[in-house]
Short mmCIF file of C-alpha atoms in Angstrom, two decimals:
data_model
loop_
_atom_site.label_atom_id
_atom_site.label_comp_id
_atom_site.label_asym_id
_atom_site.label_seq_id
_atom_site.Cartn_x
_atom_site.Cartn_y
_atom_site.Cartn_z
CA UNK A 677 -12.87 23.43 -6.17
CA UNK A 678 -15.19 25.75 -7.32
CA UNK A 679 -17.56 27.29 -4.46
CA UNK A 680 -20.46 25.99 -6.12
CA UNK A 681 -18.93 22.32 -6.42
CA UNK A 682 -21.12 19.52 -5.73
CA UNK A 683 -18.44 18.17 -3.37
CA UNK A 684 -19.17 21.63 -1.33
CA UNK A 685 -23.02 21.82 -1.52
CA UNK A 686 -23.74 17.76 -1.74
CA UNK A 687 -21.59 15.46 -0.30
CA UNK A 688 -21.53 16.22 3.39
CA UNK A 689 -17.83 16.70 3.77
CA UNK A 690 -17.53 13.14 2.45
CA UNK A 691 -13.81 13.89 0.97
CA UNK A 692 -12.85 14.72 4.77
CA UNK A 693 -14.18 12.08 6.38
CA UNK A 694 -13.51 8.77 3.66
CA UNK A 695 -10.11 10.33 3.00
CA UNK A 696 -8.70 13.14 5.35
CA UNK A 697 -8.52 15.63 2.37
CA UNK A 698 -9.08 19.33 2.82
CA UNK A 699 -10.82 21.71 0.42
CA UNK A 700 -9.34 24.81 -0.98
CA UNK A 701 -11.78 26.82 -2.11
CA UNK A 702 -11.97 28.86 -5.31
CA UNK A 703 -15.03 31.50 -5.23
CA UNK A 704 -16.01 34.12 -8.61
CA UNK A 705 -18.05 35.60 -6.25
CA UNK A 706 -16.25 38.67 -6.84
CA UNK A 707 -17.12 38.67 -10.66
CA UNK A 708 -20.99 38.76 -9.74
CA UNK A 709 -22.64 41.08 -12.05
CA UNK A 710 -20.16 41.52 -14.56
CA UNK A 711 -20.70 41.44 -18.10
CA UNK A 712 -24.38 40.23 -17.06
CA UNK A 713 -23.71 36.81 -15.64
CA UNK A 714 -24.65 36.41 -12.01
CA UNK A 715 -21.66 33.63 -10.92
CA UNK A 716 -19.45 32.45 -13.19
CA UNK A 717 -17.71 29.21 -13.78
CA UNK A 718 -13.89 28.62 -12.45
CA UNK A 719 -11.27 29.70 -14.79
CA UNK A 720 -7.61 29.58 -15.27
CA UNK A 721 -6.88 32.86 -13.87
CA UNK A 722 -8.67 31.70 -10.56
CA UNK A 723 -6.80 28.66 -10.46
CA UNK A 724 -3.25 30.22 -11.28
CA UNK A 725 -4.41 32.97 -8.52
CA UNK A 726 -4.80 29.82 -6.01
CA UNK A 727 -1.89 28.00 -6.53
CA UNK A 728 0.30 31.52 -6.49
CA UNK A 729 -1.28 32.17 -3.11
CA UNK A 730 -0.46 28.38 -2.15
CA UNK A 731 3.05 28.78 -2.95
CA UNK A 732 3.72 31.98 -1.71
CA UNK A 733 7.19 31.05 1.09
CA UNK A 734 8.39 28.38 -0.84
CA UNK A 735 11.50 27.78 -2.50
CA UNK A 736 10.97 28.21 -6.61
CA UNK A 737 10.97 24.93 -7.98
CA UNK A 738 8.74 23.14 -4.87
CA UNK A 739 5.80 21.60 -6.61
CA UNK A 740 2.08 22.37 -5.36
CA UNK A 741 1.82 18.41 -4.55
CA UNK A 742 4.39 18.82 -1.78
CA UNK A 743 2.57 21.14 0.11
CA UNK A 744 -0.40 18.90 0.41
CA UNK A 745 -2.44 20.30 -2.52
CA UNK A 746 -2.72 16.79 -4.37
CA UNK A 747 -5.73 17.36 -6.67
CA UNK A 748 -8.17 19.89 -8.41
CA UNK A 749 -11.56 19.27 -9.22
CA UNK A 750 -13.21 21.23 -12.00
CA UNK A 751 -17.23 21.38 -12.09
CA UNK A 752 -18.21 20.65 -16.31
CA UNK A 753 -21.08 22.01 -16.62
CA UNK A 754 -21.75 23.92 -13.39
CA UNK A 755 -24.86 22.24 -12.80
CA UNK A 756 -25.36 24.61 -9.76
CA UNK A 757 -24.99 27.98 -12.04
CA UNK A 758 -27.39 26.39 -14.78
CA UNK A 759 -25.23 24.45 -16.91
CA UNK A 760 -22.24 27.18 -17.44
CA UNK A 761 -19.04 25.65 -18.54
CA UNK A 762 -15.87 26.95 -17.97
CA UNK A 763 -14.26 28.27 -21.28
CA UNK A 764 -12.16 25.37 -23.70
CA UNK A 765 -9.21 26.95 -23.59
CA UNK A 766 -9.07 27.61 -19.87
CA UNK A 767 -9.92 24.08 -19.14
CA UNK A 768 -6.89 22.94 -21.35
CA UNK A 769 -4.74 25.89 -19.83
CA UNK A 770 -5.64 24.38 -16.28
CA UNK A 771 -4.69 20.91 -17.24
CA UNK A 772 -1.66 22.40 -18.02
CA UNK A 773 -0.75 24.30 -14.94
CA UNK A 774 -2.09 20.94 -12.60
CA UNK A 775 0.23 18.79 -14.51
CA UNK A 776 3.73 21.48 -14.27
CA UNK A 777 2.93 21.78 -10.28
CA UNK A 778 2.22 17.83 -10.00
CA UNK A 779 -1.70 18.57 -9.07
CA UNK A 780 -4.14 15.66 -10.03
CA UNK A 781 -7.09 17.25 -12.17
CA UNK A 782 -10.50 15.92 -12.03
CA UNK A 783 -13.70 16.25 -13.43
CA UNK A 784 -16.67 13.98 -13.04
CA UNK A 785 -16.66 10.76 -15.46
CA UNK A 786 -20.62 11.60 -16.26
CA UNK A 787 -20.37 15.29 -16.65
CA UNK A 788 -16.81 15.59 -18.83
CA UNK A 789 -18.84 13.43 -21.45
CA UNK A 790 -21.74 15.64 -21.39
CA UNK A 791 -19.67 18.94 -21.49
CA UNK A 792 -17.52 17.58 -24.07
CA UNK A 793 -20.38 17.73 -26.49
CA UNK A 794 -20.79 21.65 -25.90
CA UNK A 795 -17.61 21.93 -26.59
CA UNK A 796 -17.37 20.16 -29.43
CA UNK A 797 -14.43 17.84 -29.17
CA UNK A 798 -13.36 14.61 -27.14
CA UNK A 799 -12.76 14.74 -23.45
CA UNK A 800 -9.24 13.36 -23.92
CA UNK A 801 -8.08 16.59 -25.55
CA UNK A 802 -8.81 18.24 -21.85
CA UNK A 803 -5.83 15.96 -20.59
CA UNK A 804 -7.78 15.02 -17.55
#
């Protein structure tokens, strides 16, 4: 999840304790400052970046979801970087990539209706 999740920042390590999952963290830290925005949104590049560091010593066709890395949750809108969304097509592109390496993909029930309308189209199309 992003670094600015609400799981993170909110829920008191509630995913740890309920259900003995781990978070892997994906920061844009990095990208602070550039082309004017202060922290931006996950996107695909982040997430293929994170699952190619993930796989790194396995053999080539060993899914994500056999190393432990069962599920990726995706903030729509970032309420904690003022409503940013994470571009259409890398949301689509990262539905994609989840669903080749066997990753579950999740966003929010509340907040993939509400980003849906600044995007324009039907949360279904997302494939989440």
């Amino acid at each position: 999840c992003h670094h600015s999740s609400h799981l993170l920042l909110h829920e008191e390590q509630a995913y740890k304790e309920l259900i003995g999952m781990d978070a892997v963290i994906l920061s844009t830290k990095k990208y602070i400052g550039n082309n004017g925005v202060s922290v931006p949104p996950m996107k695909y590049s982040d997430v293929r970046r994170a699952f190619i560091t993930e796989k790194i010593g396995l053999r080539d066709n060993t899914s994500l979801y056999s190393t432990g890395l069962a599920a990726l949750l995706i903030e729509l809108p970032h309420r904690e970087l003022g409503g940013k969304i994470t571009p259409w097509h890398d949301v689509v592109e990262i539905g994609n990539l989840c669903h080749q390496e066997g990753v579950k993909y999740h966003c929010d029930g509340a907040r993939i209706f509400e980003a849906s309308a600044a995007y324009g189209c039907v949360s279904s199309d997302a494939g989440m």
